[in-house]
Amino acid sequence: MFEPVIAPSGTLLGLLQRGRGDGTLHALAAPRPEALAALDECVTRDPRQDWQVENRSLYYARLYLDLDGPLGAIEAHLFGVDDLVDEEDHRTGLALSVLGHLASYGRDDALMLLRRYAASGANWAWALDELALRDDDEGLRSLADPVLARFPETADGGARLAAAVRDAYEPRPWSLWEELPQYGQRLRAARQQGSFDRWQRQLNPSGPRPGWGVRAVFDWAADGLRRGTPLHVPAARCLAAVAAPEDRPEILAAAAGALGEAARATALHHLVLAEPENPAVLDLIEAAGDEPAVAAYERMGGPAALERARLWVHRPDALGAAAAALLAARGGADDAGLVLGALRNTVRGSGPDSARLFTLVDGAGRLGIGCAAPVLRHVYRETSSSHLRGRAARALAGTDPAFGAGFAVECLWDCEETTREVAARHAETADARVAPRLRRLAADPAEEEDVQSAVRSRITPESAV
């Protein structure tokens, strides 16, 4: 998949790509052709850092409604030549989700596009799942012929059909098609085969067996590493089940590296839980300093780990970053200065999209570090991650007295429901835009229940406002 090019945060395109509430507000105030062009660019070139966790579809769908936007650009994207050669879900997933929301708002043109794509597009399964939530029975039955034609009545076709039925997020279309006489027998067989496949996987698991000892667990972890599948975390859980007191010297030797990389990682992950207050374990982590050792340290949270974090937080490596994250998550008021310093250094050194900022931003809010507000505002404005921006908003709600009259108002239009929830609790109704927006969120059937609960805690019946 292409890496999205994110426009500057001060531009209309940059605001919309980030999913900021100001993006909607600026788009509604901009010339309509300019706003639609930016919106189409976002939907057809997914701008999210992580398309699996960040929300944009409802945000863009609402803007299409407000602008009465045509769907020509989405249609060209879905049915273009790229669809013949690129079958990755994330190429078209955002566009299909936007169409799904538009269909739920009553846009028949979006519904028709979803039906066309489910019949002929590469990412047909995603489109079918969208339709399963929004289309009527007749519309879904009309797709039986084109969808099932994808699976020839051969051994391979039958296996692929069983997998499709088994893996469908929404079973409704398949259940409807199973009622059709011409497809009922075949689909019932496919459903039964999918259930048998699950049972067979459960019947023949790979991995630890009763009777294994410490060395067998280490060997299993080493075999996984040779195959490119690190197993030190589940192996550490197995080690906790099989290790006896007499095995401790062998485990300590493995943690020091005597039995190889996989055994060392397994032993460290075991020891941080079995002996969390043992300074020797922290010494082993410091001596190793690599990714598995840092990951083991991140599982700690006791007093000894916190004391070591205060010493390590100034290190410029991954262990220093893990120490800062631990202080942000579990440190006390006396650690506020260290957390603030780590937050500032991370923004300066790695920019507003660094993954390290998630915990540090949360920590600034948890510890109520008022002087962190300027850097939190910078992260809020500049990050392209809507999840990180939402965390910055929550931190600002607890550290910035101006949040309620400032960013909280724009957050009512944010792409993330958790950010809209924060805004619904904090946005000051002295701003003339707030009360109407709260009422719209309360009446929108597509809005999340948590957001609507927050809205209901703020607004009174319209006649009393």
XYZ file of C-alpha atoms in Angstrom:
465
model
C 0.000 0.000 0.000
C 1.207 3.531 -0.738
C 2.375 5.691 2.131
C -0.037 8.619 2.478
C 1.382 12.078 1.974
C -0.056 14.234 4.740
C -0.540 17.904 3.903
C 0.391 20.629 6.417
C -1.984 20.954 9.346
C -2.940 24.500 8.406
C -4.443 23.496 5.057
C -7.946 22.225 4.397
C -6.601 18.947 3.012
C -4.303 18.490 6.002
C -7.145 19.063 8.448
C -9.406 16.577 6.660
C -6.657 13.980 6.380
C -6.124 14.175 10.140
C -9.855 13.889 10.810
C -9.867 17.063 12.890
C -13.115 18.778 13.698
C -11.725 21.975 12.204
C -11.527 20.098 8.901
C -15.309 19.858 8.724
C -15.782 23.449 9.869
C -13.301 24.786 7.297
C -14.753 22.607 4.534
C -18.240 23.973 5.154
C -16.882 27.512 4.952
C -14.689 26.894 1.871
C -15.812 27.051 -1.779
C -17.743 23.831 -2.390
C -15.567 22.555 -5.307
C -12.425 22.991 -3.207
C -13.973 21.204 -0.234
C -15.224 18.308 -2.365
C -11.844 17.900 -4.059
C -10.099 17.631 -0.686
C -12.734 15.227 0.608
C -12.464 12.985 -2.454
C -8.674 12.954 -2.071
C -8.980 11.717 1.517
C -11.468 8.951 0.745
C -9.653 7.616 -2.319
C -6.153 7.861 -0.800
C -6.591 6.629 2.765
C -4.566 9.023 4.960
C -4.605 6.981 8.179
C -1.437 5.867 9.926
C -3.173 2.625 10.929
C -6.255 1.868 8.857
C -7.273 -0.939 11.207
C -7.770 1.209 14.303
C -8.280 4.817 13.227
C -11.754 6.043 12.319
C -12.534 8.242 9.333
C -15.522 6.723 7.534
C -18.352 8.322 9.537
C -16.477 11.630 9.601
C -16.157 11.718 5.804
C -19.684 10.399 5.248
C -21.151 13.192 7.355
C -19.215 15.741 5.322
C -20.483 14.257 2.052
C -23.987 14.714 3.437
C -23.374 18.299 4.545
C -21.882 19.198 1.149
C -24.420 17.125 -0.790
C -21.344 15.642 -2.436
C -21.523 13.480 -5.558
C -19.862 10.062 -5.494
C -18.156 10.111 -8.885
C -14.633 10.107 -7.466
C -15.413 7.137 -5.207
C -16.943 5.279 -8.140
C -13.850 5.885 -10.281
C -11.643 4.706 -7.419
C -13.592 1.511 -6.845
C -13.960 0.492 -10.461
C -10.597 1.704 -11.768
C -7.934 -0.514 -13.283
C -6.140 -0.799 -9.916
C -8.987 -2.967 -8.676
C -7.957 -5.614 -11.188
C -4.402 -5.903 -9.844
C -4.551 -4.826 -6.184
C -6.782 -7.004 -4.015
C -5.634 -5.591 -0.665
C -8.589 -4.720 1.548
C -7.203 -1.401 2.687
C -7.067 0.049 -0.852
C -10.852 0.303 -1.004
C -11.929 -0.324 2.596
C -12.301 3.333 3.563
C -14.356 4.160 0.469
C -16.640 1.180 1.063
C -17.147 2.116 4.705
C -18.016 5.679 3.722
C -20.580 4.327 1.253
C -21.981 2.116 3.997
C -22.581 5.084 6.276
C -24.074 7.103 3.419
C -26.428 4.226 2.641
C -27.554 4.175 6.272
C -28.313 7.906 5.961
C -30.573 7.158 2.973
C -28.243 7.873 0.042
C -29.527 5.430 -2.585
C -26.606 6.206 -4.905
C -24.235 4.867 -2.233
C -26.345 1.727 -1.860
C -26.263 1.110 -5.609
C -22.491 1.542 -5.722
C -22.071 -0.975 -2.917
C -24.244 -3.487 -4.760
C -22.290 -3.017 -7.993
C -18.969 -3.428 -6.225
C -20.105 -6.476 -4.248
C -21.048 -8.079 -7.576
C -17.819 -7.348 -9.437
C -15.131 -5.764 -7.219
C -11.993 -7.334 -5.798
C -12.894 -6.379 -2.218
C -16.427 -7.722 -2.612
C -16.519 -9.296 0.863
C -16.118 -5.896 2.554
C -18.882 -4.422 0.406
C -21.111 -7.390 1.219
C -20.561 -6.868 4.942
C -21.561 -3.208 4.560
C -24.694 -4.239 2.683
C -25.543 -6.890 5.253
C -26.102 -4.109 7.777
C -28.027 -1.764 5.477
C -29.650 -3.489 2.496
C -33.015 -5.201 2.409
C -33.493 -8.930 1.815
C -34.384 -8.471 -1.828
C -31.237 -6.488 -2.547
C -29.053 -9.082 -0.842
C -30.716 -11.972 -2.660
C -29.983 -10.246 -5.979
C -26.253 -10.614 -5.232
C -26.332 -14.384 -4.785
C -25.648 -15.178 -8.446
C -22.625 -12.860 -9.008
C -21.030 -13.592 -5.624
C -21.398 -17.370 -5.719
C -20.230 -17.441 -9.328
C -16.793 -16.577 -7.901
C -16.609 -20.100 -6.464
C -16.650 -22.817 -9.157
C -18.026 -26.198 -8.180
C -14.610 -27.770 -7.857
C -12.602 -28.922 -4.851
C -10.697 -25.629 -4.754
C -13.857 -23.587 -5.273
C -15.603 -25.461 -2.487
C -12.698 -24.863 -0.113
C -12.651 -21.146 -0.899
C -16.417 -20.926 -0.450
C -16.193 -22.644 2.946
C -13.506 -20.149 3.978
C -15.610 -17.202 2.769
C -18.667 -18.369 4.708
C -16.573 -19.090 7.794
C -14.730 -15.740 7.755
C -17.657 -13.435 6.913
C -18.135 -10.727 9.532
C -21.855 -10.547 8.795
C -23.591 -13.917 8.140
C -26.920 -12.446 7.036
C -26.380 -12.619 3.233
C -25.134 -16.204 3.427
C -28.106 -17.226 5.555
C -30.502 -15.660 3.042
C -28.788 -17.404 0.143
C -28.889 -20.712 1.993
C -32.696 -20.469 1.822
C -32.591 -20.332 -2.006
C -33.270 -23.757 -3.541
C -30.504 -23.516 -6.135
C -27.810 -22.723 -3.530
C -29.113 -24.187 -0.271
C -27.395 -27.560 -0.375
C -24.053 -26.145 -1.438
C -24.027 -23.401 1.196
C -25.064 -25.757 3.982
C -22.157 -28.000 3.037
C -19.812 -24.990 3.001
C -20.987 -23.876 6.439
C -20.499 -27.363 7.845
C -17.035 -27.563 6.294
C -16.075 -24.254 7.897
C -17.199 -25.528 11.292
C -15.229 -28.739 10.747
C -12.100 -26.729 9.846
C -12.311 -24.834 13.149
C -12.777 -28.072 15.079
C -9.833 -29.675 13.288
C -7.522 -26.779 14.156
C -8.542 -27.064 17.793
C -8.043 -30.830 17.727
C -4.501 -30.614 16.353
C -2.797 -27.735 18.148
C 0.919 -27.173 17.816
C 2.987 -26.158 20.767
C 3.721 -27.241 24.335
C 2.690 -30.663 25.548
C 2.152 -32.081 29.044
C 5.375 -33.359 30.453
C 7.591 -30.684 28.925
C 10.400 -29.320 31.040
C 12.349 -26.071 31.055
C 14.732 -27.140 28.296
C 11.848 -28.277 26.043
C 10.238 -24.846 26.422
C 13.512 -23.149 25.489
C 13.843 -25.439 22.461
C 10.279 -24.582 21.354
C 11.062 -20.865 21.575
C 14.287 -21.376 19.587
C 12.417 -23.313 16.904
C 9.902 -20.471 16.590
C 12.679 -17.915 16.213
C 14.304 -20.016 13.465
C 10.961 -20.030 11.620
C 10.647 -16.263 11.990
C 7.902 -16.457 14.635
C 9.080 -15.161 18.024
C 7.471 -17.262 20.754
C 9.217 -15.952 23.860
C 6.053 -14.459 25.394
C 3.911 -17.638 25.242
C 7.023 -19.651 26.065
C 7.466 -17.572 29.232
C 3.918 -18.470 30.261
C 4.741 -22.135 29.689
C 7.909 -21.719 31.695
C 5.900 -20.446 34.659
C 3.854 -23.656 34.532
C 6.726 -26.135 34.293
C 9.598 -24.477 36.199
C 10.514 -25.897 39.605
C 12.808 -24.293 42.237
C 15.698 -26.495 41.126
C 15.395 -25.046 37.594
C 16.190 -21.492 38.721
C 19.952 -21.652 38.022
C 19.291 -22.824 34.456
C 16.729 -20.043 33.949
C 19.150 -17.399 35.271
C 21.872 -18.747 32.993
C 19.496 -18.589 30.046
C 18.573 -14.994 30.956
C 22.259 -14.137 30.833
C 22.488 -15.528 27.303
C 24.033 -18.928 27.920
C 21.411 -20.828 25.880
C 20.861 -18.500 22.957
C 18.725 -15.529 22.011
C 15.312 -17.199 22.189
C 16.008 -18.772 25.585
C 17.310 -15.453 26.919
C 14.171 -13.596 25.829
C 11.961 -16.346 27.281
C 13.797 -16.391 30.586
C 13.715 -12.600 30.943
C 9.971 -12.473 30.277
C 9.513 -15.197 32.881
C 11.703 -13.561 35.518
C 10.124 -10.095 35.360
C 6.883 -11.677 36.556
C 8.344 -14.362 38.817
C 10.886 -12.093 40.566
C 9.766 -8.487 39.875
C 11.663 -7.006 42.828
C 14.941 -8.816 42.185
C 17.614 -6.221 41.258
C 19.559 -8.934 39.427
C 16.746 -9.246 36.901
C 16.936 -5.522 36.184
C 20.704 -5.825 35.846
C 20.207 -8.569 33.243
C 17.781 -6.357 31.334
C 20.214 -3.446 31.391
C 23.075 -5.660 30.249
C 21.052 -7.002 27.305
C 19.407 -3.737 26.295
C 17.900 -5.204 23.121
C 14.286 -5.360 21.988
C 13.283 -8.540 23.890
C 14.885 -7.197 27.070
C 13.078 -3.862 26.725
C 9.812 -5.690 26.071
C 10.358 -7.695 29.247
C 11.001 -4.519 31.230
C 7.765 -3.024 29.881
C 5.870 -5.810 31.675
C 7.170 -4.587 35.040
C 5.545 -1.979 37.233
C 6.709 -2.499 40.794
C 8.761 -0.198 43.034
C 12.092 -1.657 41.910
C 11.263 -1.103 38.240
C 10.153 2.466 38.972
C 13.348 3.226 40.867
C 15.399 1.922 37.958
C 13.243 3.930 35.532
C 14.244 7.136 37.296
C 17.867 6.251 36.561
C 17.286 5.091 32.984
C 14.867 7.774 31.803
C 17.712 9.954 30.522
C 19.120 7.210 28.290
C 18.759 7.997 24.570
C 17.898 4.401 23.633
C 14.831 2.162 23.704
C 15.393 1.314 27.378
C 15.258 5.014 28.222
C 12.003 5.332 26.268
C 10.544 2.353 28.146
C 11.601 3.923 31.450
C 9.847 7.178 30.524
C 6.706 5.257 29.546
C 6.728 3.408 32.873
C 6.993 6.668 34.821
C 4.195 8.159 32.735
C 1.935 5.184 33.420
C 2.816 4.417 37.046
C 4.955 7.221 38.411
C 3.936 9.648 41.130
C 3.705 13.412 41.350
C 7.463 13.642 41.975
C 8.053 12.125 38.540
C 6.143 14.852 36.681
C 9.315 16.678 35.715
C 10.887 13.549 34.259
C 7.729 12.751 32.263
C 7.510 16.328 30.970
C 11.164 16.251 29.940
C 10.677 12.971 28.091
C 7.570 14.346 26.374
C 9.389 17.446 25.164
C 12.469 15.504 24.051
C 10.372 12.981 22.126
C 8.483 15.691 20.252
C 11.711 17.522 19.446
C 13.602 14.398 18.432
C 10.960 12.214 16.778
C 8.152 14.573 15.826
C 4.433 14.588 16.667
C 3.723 11.130 15.217
C 6.120 9.106 17.367
C 4.580 5.975 18.870
C 6.378 6.830 22.118
C 4.106 9.823 22.590
C 0.977 7.796 23.324
C 1.999 6.832 26.860
C 3.760 10.129 27.559
C 0.705 12.166 26.568
C -1.475 9.972 28.773
C 1.003 10.441 31.592
C 0.940 14.219 31.279
C -2.826 14.113 31.674
C -2.772 11.543 34.497
C -0.253 13.554 36.492
C -2.007 16.855 35.717
C 1.166 18.533 34.405
C -0.170 22.023 33.674
C 3.003 23.275 32.023
C 2.737 20.416 29.499
C -0.235 22.150 27.850
C 1.816 23.957 25.152
C 3.485 20.763 23.921
C 0.171 18.875 24.159
C -1.458 21.547 22.009
C 1.361 21.143 19.483
C 0.836 17.367 19.367
C -2.913 17.882 19.001
C -2.486 20.214 16.022
C 0.273 18.422 14.171
C -0.088 14.674 14.617
C -1.591 12.727 11.733
C -2.760 10.015 14.151
C -6.334 10.607 15.225
C -5.815 8.248 18.185
C -2.883 10.284 19.459
C -4.824 13.500 18.935
C -7.665 12.053 21.015
C -5.240 11.232 23.811
C -3.861 14.768 23.610
C -7.413 16.110 23.890
C -8.050 14.044 27.026
C -4.768 15.243 28.517
C -5.592 18.859 27.684
C -8.974 18.493 29.360
C -7.094 17.924 32.619
C -4.216 20.359 32.138
C -5.391 23.304 30.018
C -8.009 25.683 31.484
C -8.699 27.007 27.974
C -9.608 23.582 26.563
C -13.359 23.902 27.075
C -13.578 27.117 25.083
C -10.931 26.096 22.550
C -10.103 22.677 21.156
C -13.085 21.050 22.890
C -15.458 22.906 20.572
C -13.774 21.633 17.408
C -13.566 18.130 18.910
C -17.356 17.861 18.653
C -16.758 17.268 14.924
C -13.706 14.982 15.362
C -13.446 11.659 13.533
C -12.866 9.613 16.717
C -15.877 8.871 18.901
C -13.754 8.896 22.066
C -12.605 12.429 21.210
C -16.191 13.537 20.561
C -17.110 12.085 23.941
C -14.427 14.182 25.672
C -15.700 17.234 23.802
C -19.312 16.550 24.743
C -18.295 16.621 28.408
C -16.118 19.738 28.280
C -17.131 22.061 25.411
C -18.473 25.327 26.771
C -21.977 26.144 25.607
C -21.143 29.865 25.519
C -19.919 29.128 21.981
C -22.992 29.392 19.760
C -21.960 26.284 17.787
C -21.938 23.922 20.750
C -25.609 23.483 21.696
C -26.816 22.824 18.103
C -23.976 20.359 17.577
C -24.794 18.520 20.794
C -28.421 18.196 19.707
C -27.381 16.856 16.307
C -25.125 14.249 17.887
C -27.911 13.239 20.251
C -30.324 12.719 17.342
C -27.917 10.974 14.956
C -28.603 7.207 14.894
C -25.069 6.567 13.630
C -23.480 8.172 16.696
C -21.897 5.953 19.347
C -23.811 5.345 22.562
C -20.967 6.644 24.760
C -20.986 9.952 22.893
C -24.743 10.264 23.159
C -24.611 9.493 26.885
C -22.083 12.290 27.334
C -24.288 14.602 25.279
C -27.364 13.772 27.341
C -25.445 14.682 30.484
C -24.934 18.195 29.095
C -28.085 19.225 27.277
C -31.622 19.896 28.447
C -34.800 19.622 26.370
C -34.721 22.118 23.511
C -37.460 24.257 24.969
C -35.349 24.878 28.064
C -32.090 25.757 26.332
